[in-house]
Coordinates of C-alpha atoms in Angstrom, one line a residue:
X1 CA -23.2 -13.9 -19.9
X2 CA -25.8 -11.1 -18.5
X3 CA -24.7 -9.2 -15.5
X4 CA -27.3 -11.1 -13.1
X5 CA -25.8 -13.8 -13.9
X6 CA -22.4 -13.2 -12.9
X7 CA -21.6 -15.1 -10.1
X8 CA -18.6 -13.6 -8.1
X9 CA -16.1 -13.9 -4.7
X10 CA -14.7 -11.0 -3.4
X11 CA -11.2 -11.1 -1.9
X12 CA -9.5 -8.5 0.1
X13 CA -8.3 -7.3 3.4
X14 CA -7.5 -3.5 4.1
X15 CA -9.3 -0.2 3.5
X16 CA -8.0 -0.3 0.4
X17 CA -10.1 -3.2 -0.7
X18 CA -13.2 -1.9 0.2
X19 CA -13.9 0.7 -2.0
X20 CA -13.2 -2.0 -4.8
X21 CA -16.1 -4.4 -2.9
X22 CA -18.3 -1.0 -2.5
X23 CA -18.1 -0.3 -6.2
X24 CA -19.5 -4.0 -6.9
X25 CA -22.2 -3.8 -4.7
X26 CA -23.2 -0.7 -5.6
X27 CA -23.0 -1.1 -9.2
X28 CA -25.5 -4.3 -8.2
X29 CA -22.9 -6.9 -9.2
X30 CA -23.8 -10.0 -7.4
X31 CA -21.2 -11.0 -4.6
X32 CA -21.9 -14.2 -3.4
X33 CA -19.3 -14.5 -0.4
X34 CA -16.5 -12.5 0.4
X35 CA -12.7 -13.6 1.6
X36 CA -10.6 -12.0 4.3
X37 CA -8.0 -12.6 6.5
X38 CA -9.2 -13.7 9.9
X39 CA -9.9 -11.1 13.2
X40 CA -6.8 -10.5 14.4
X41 CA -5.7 -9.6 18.3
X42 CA -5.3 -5.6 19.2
X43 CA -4.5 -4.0 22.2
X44 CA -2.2 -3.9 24.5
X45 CA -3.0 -7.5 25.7
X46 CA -3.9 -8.6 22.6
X47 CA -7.4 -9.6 23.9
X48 CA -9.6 -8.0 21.4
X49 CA -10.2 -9.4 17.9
X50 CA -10.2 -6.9 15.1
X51 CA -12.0 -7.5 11.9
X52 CA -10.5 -6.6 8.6
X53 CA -11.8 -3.4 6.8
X54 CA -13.4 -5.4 4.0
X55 CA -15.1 -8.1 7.1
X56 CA -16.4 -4.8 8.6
X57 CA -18.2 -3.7 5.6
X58 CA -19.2 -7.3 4.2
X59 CA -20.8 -7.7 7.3
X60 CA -23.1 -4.4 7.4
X61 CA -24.0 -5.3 3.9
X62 CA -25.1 -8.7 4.9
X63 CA -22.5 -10.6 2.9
X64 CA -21.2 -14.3 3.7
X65 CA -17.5 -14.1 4.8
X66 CA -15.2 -16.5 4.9
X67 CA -11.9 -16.1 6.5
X68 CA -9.5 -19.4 6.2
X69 CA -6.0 -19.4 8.1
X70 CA -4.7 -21.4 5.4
X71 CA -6.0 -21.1 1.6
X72 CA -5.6 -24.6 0.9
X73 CA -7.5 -25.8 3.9
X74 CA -10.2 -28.9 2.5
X75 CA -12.9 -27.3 4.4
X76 CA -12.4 -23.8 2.6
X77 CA -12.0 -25.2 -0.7
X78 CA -15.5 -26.9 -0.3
X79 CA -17.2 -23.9 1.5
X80 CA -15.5 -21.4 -1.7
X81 CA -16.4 -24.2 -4.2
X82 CA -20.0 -24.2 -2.7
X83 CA -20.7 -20.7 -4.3
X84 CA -20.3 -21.5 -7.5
X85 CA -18.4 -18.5 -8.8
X86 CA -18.0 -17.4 -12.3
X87 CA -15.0 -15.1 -11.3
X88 CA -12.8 -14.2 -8.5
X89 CA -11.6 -10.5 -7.9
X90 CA -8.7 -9.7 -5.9
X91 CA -7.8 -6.5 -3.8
X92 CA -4.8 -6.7 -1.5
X93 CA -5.0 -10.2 -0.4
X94 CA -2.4 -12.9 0.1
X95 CA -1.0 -15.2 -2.4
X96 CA -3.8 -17.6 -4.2
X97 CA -2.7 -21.5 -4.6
X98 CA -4.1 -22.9 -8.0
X99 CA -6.7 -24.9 -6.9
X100 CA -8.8 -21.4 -5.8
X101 CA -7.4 -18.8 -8.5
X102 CA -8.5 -21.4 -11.3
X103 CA -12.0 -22.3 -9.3
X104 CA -14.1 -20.2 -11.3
X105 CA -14.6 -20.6 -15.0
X106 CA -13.7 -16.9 -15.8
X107 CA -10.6 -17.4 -13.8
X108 CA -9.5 -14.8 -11.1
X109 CA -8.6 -11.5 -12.1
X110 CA -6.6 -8.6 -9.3
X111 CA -6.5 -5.3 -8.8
X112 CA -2.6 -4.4 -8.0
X113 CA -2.0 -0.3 -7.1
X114 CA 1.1 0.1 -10.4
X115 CA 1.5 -0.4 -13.5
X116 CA 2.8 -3.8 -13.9
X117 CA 4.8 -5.7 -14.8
X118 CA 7.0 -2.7 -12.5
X119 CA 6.8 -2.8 -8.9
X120 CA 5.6 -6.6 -8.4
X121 CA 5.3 -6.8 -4.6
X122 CA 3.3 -6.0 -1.3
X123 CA 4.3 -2.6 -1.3
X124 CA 4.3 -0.8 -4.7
X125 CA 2.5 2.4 -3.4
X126 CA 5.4 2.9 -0.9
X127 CA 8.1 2.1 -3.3
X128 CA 6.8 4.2 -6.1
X129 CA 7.1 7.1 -3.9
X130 CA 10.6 6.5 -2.4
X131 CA 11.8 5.9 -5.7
X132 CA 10.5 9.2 -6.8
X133 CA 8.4 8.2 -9.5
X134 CA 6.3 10.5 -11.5
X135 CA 3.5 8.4 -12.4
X136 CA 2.0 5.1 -11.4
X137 CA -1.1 3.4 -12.0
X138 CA -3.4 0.6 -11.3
X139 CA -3.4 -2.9 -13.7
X140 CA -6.0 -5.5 -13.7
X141 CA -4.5 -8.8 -14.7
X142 CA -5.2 -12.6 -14.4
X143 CA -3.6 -14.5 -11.7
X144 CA -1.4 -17.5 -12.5
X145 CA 1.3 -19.1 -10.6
X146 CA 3.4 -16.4 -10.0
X147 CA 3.1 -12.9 -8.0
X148 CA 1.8 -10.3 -10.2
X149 CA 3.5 -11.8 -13.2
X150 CA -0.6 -12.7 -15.1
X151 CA -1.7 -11.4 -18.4
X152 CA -3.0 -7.7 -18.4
X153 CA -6.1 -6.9 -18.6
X154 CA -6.5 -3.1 -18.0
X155 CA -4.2 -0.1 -16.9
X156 CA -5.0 3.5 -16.0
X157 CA -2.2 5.8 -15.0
X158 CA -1.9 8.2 -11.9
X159 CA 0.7 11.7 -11.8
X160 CA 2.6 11.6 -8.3
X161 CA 3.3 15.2 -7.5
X162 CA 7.1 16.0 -6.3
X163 CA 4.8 17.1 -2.5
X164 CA 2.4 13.7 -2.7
X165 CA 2.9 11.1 0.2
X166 CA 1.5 7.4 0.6
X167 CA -1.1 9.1 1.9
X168 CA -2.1 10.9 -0.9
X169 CA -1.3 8.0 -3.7
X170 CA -3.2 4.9 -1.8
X171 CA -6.4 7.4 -1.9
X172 CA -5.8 8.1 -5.4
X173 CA -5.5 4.5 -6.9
X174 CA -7.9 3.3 -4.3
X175 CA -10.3 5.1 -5.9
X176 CA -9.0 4.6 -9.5
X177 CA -8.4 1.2 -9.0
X178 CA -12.3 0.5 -7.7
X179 CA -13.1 2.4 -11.3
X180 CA -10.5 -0.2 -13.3
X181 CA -12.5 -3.3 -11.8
X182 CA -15.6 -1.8 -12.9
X183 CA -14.4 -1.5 -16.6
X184 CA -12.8 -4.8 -16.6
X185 CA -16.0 -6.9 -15.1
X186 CA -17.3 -4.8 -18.4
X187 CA -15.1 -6.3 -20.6
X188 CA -15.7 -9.6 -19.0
X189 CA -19.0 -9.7 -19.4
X190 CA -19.0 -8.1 -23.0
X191 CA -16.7 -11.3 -24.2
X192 CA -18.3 -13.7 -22.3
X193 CA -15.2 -14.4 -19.8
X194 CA -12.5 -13.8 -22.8
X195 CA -11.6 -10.6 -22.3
X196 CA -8.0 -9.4 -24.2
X197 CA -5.1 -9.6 -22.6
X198 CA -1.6 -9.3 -23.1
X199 CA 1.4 -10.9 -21.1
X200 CA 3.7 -8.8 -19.4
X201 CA 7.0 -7.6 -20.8
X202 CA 9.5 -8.4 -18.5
X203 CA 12.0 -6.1 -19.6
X204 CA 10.0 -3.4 -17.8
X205 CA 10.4 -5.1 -14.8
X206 CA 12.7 -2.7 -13.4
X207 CA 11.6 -2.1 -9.7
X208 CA 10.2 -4.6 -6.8
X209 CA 8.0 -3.8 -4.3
X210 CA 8.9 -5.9 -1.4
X211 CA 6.9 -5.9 2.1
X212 CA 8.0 -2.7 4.4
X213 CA 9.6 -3.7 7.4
X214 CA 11.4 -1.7 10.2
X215 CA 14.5 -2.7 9.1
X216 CA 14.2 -1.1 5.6
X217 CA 11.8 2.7 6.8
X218 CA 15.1 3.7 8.6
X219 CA 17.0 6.6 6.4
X220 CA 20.1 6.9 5.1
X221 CA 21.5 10.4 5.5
X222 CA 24.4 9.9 3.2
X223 CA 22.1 9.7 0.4
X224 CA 21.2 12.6 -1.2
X225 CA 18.5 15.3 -0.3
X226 CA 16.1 14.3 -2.7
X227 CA 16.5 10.5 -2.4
X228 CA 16.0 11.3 1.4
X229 CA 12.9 13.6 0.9
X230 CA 11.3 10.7 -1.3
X231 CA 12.4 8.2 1.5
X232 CA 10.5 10.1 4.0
X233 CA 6.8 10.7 2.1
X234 CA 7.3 7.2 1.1
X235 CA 6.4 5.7 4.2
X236 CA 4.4 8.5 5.5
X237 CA 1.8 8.4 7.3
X238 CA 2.4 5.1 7.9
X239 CA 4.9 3.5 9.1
X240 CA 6.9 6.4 9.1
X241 CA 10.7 6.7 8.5
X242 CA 12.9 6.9 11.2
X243 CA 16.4 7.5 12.1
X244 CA 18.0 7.7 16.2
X245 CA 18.5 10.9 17.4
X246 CA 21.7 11.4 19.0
X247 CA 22.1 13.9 22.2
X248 CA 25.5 15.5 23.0
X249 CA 25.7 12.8 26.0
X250 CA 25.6 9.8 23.5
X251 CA 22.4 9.1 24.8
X252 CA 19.6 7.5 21.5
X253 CA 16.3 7.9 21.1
X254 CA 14.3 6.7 17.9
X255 CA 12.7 9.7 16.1
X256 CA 10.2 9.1 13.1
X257 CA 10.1 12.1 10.4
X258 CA 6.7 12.5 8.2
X259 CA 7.0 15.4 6.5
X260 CA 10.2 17.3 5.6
X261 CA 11.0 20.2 2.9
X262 CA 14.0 20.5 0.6
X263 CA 15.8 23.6 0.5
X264 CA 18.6 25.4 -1.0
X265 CA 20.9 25.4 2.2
X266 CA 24.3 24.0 2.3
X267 CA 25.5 21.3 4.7
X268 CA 27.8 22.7 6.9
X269 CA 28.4 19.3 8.8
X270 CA 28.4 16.0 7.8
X271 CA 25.6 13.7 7.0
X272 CA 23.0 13.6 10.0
X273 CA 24.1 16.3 12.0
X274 CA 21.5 18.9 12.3
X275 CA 20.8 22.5 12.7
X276 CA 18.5 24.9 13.9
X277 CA 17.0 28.6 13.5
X278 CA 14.0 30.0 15.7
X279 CA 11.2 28.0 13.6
X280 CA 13.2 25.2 12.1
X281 CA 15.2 21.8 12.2
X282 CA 17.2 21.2 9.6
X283 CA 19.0 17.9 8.5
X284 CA 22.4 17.4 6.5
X285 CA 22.4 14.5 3.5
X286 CA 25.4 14.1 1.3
X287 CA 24.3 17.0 -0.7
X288 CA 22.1 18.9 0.7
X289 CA 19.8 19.9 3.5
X290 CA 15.9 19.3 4.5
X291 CA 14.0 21.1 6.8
X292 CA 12.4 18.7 8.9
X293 CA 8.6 19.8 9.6
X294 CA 7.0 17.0 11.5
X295 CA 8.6 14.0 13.4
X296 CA 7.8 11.8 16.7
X297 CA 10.2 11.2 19.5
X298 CA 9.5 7.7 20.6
X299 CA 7.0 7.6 23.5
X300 CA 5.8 11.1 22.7
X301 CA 3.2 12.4 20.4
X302 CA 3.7 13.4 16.8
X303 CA 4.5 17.1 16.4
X304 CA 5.9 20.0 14.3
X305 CA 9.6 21.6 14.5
X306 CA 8.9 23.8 16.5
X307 CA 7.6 22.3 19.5
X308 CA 10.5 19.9 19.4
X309 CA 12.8 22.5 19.6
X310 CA 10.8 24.1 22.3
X311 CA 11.2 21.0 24.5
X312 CA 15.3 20.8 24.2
X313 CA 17.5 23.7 26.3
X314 CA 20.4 24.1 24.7
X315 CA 20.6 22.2 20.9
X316 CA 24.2 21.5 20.1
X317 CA 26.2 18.9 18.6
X318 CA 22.7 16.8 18.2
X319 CA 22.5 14.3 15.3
X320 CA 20.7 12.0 13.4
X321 CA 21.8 8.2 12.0

C-alpha cells in the first residue's frame, strides 16, 4: 500500500500522546479521526470541562474526534467503523475490546514507554525509575487480548541516569517513542500490513507497572537510601512521594519530597527521624541518609530546604513516616 493510501485512527489521551499524533501529521500521514477520553470536570467545583491534550491539539488541526464513555458503545463502533481505517495506533489510551483493536485490516499496533514484555502496566515510566533501572525503552507491538502482552514490532532503548526523574524519562521516550511509530508505519507500509514480529518472551517479564495511586507514592524509610532516593524521582514531578511529618507535639502533617540527594552521612537515629545543619534537611533510611532538597508541606507551596527550615523555631525530635 502507498502512504496516501493509508488510512489511519489515532488513539490517545495525555501530553504524551501528542507528540506521537504530531509526528503523523506532520510527516503527512493521513489521520482520519482521532480517539480520546471525554472532557473531564476541573476546578474546584468541578464545573469546567477539560479536554484531553491530544483533543486540544486534534482540534486546532481540524481533526474529527471521537470520545466514547464506553469502547463498546454500538454508536461508537459504527461512527469508528465509518472511517474505514487500515490501522489503528495507540498512545496511552485505555484498554481496546476486540471488536475495535481487530477493525482495521492492518490491525492495531501501540506505542508503550519500556521495553516489553518488562513493565506491562499504566505506569512503566514511574516504575522503571523507582526500581532503579539503567535503561528503558519504547516497543511497538500489536494489540491482542491481553495488556501489553502482543507481538513486537520495534524497540529502541533509552539510558536513565542515576540524577534522571519521571520528568526527564517521559520527555525522553515521548520523543523516542513518536520516532518508533514513524519507523514502524515504515515497515507497515514496506510489507504491505505484514510487518515482522516476534511474540514476547515471558520469562523477561520480571517487573509490572501497575497504576500509581496515593496509597503506593508514600515512602518507606526503612528501606534503604538508594531504594528511597529512586522512590522519590520516581514519582517526581508528579505525583510526588510523600511521607507525614511528625512534630515534637505529635501533631502530622503530609509532606511531599521531589528531589533529594544521597550522601555519605551516617544515621544517627532510626529510620525517619531527621536532622539538620544551616542549609540542609537530612533524612535517616535503614542505611543511610538523604539530604532532602525540595518538598511541600500540605497546603503550602513547594520549596527548597532551606526555606522549610526557616519557617520552623526550634527543630528537634521532628520525624518522618
Amino acid at each position: 500500500m502507498k502512504k496516501d493510501d493509508l488510512r489511519i485512527v489515532f488513539m490517545g489521551t495525555p501530553e504524551f500522546a501528542v507528540e506521537t499524533l504530531k509526528s503523523l501529521v506532520e510527516n503527512n500521514y493521513q489521520v482520519v479521526a482521532v480517539v480520546t477520553q471525554p472532557d473531564r470536570p476541573v476546578g474546584r467545583h468541578g464545573s469546567v470541562l477539560q479536554p484531553s491534550a491530544v483533543k486540544q491539539y486534534a482540534v486546532q488541526q481540524g481533526l474529527p474526534v471521537l470520545q466514547p464513555e464506553k469502547m463498546k458503545d454500538p454508536v461508537f463502533i459504527e461512527q469508528l467503523r465509518g472511517y474505514q481505517a487500515n490501522l489503528q495506533v495507540v498512545v496511552a489510551f485505555r484498554m481496546l475490546p476486540e471488536v475495535v483493536w481487530a477493525m482495521p485490516s492492518y490491525g492495531t499496533f501501540n506505542v508503550h514507554a519500556a521495553l516489553l514484555p518488562d513493565y506491562r502496566g499504566a505506569a512503566p515510566i514511574n516504575w522503571a525509575v523507582i526500581n532503579g533501572e539503567t535503561r528503558t525503552g519504547v516497543t511497538t507491538f500489536f494489540l491482542d487480548h491481553d495488556i501489553d502482552t502482543g507481538r513486537i514490532i520495534r524497540q529502541k532503548p533509552f539510558d536513565i541516569p542515576d540524577t534522571a526523574d519521571v520528568a526527564y524519562v517521559y520527555d525522553g521516550l515521548m520523543h523516542l517513542g513518536a520516532q518508533l511509530c514513524l519507523e514502524t508505519l515504515q515497515a507497515i507500509l514496506d510489507t504491505d500490513g505484514h510487518p515482522e514480529s516476534i511474540p514476547q518472551d515471558e520469562a523477561k517479564a520480571l517487573h509490572a507497572a501497575p497504576k500509581i495511586f496515593k496509597e503506593n507514592s508514600r515512602i518507606n524509610w526503612t528501606l534503604t537510601s538508594k531504594q528511597v532516593y529512586d522512590f522519590v524521582r520516581g514519582l517526581s514531578p508528579v505525583p510526588g512521594a510523600w511521607t507525614m511529618l511528625k512534630a515534637p507535639d505529635g501533631t502530622e502533617t503530609m509532606l511531599k519530597i521531589y528531589k533529594a540527594t544521597r550522601t555519605t552521612l551516617t544515621p544517627q537515629g532510626a529510620a525517619g527521624s531527621l536532622m539538620r545543619d544551616k542549609k540542609h534537611l537530612y533524612a535517616a533510611c535503614s542505611d543511610g541518609v538523604l539530604q532532602i532538597d525540595s518538598l511541600q508541606l500540605a497546603g503550602k507551596k513547594r520549596m527548597d530546604a532551606v526555606s522549610f527550615l526557616n519557617g520552623i523555631s526550634v527543630f528537634e525530635n521532628y520525624s518522618v513516616s
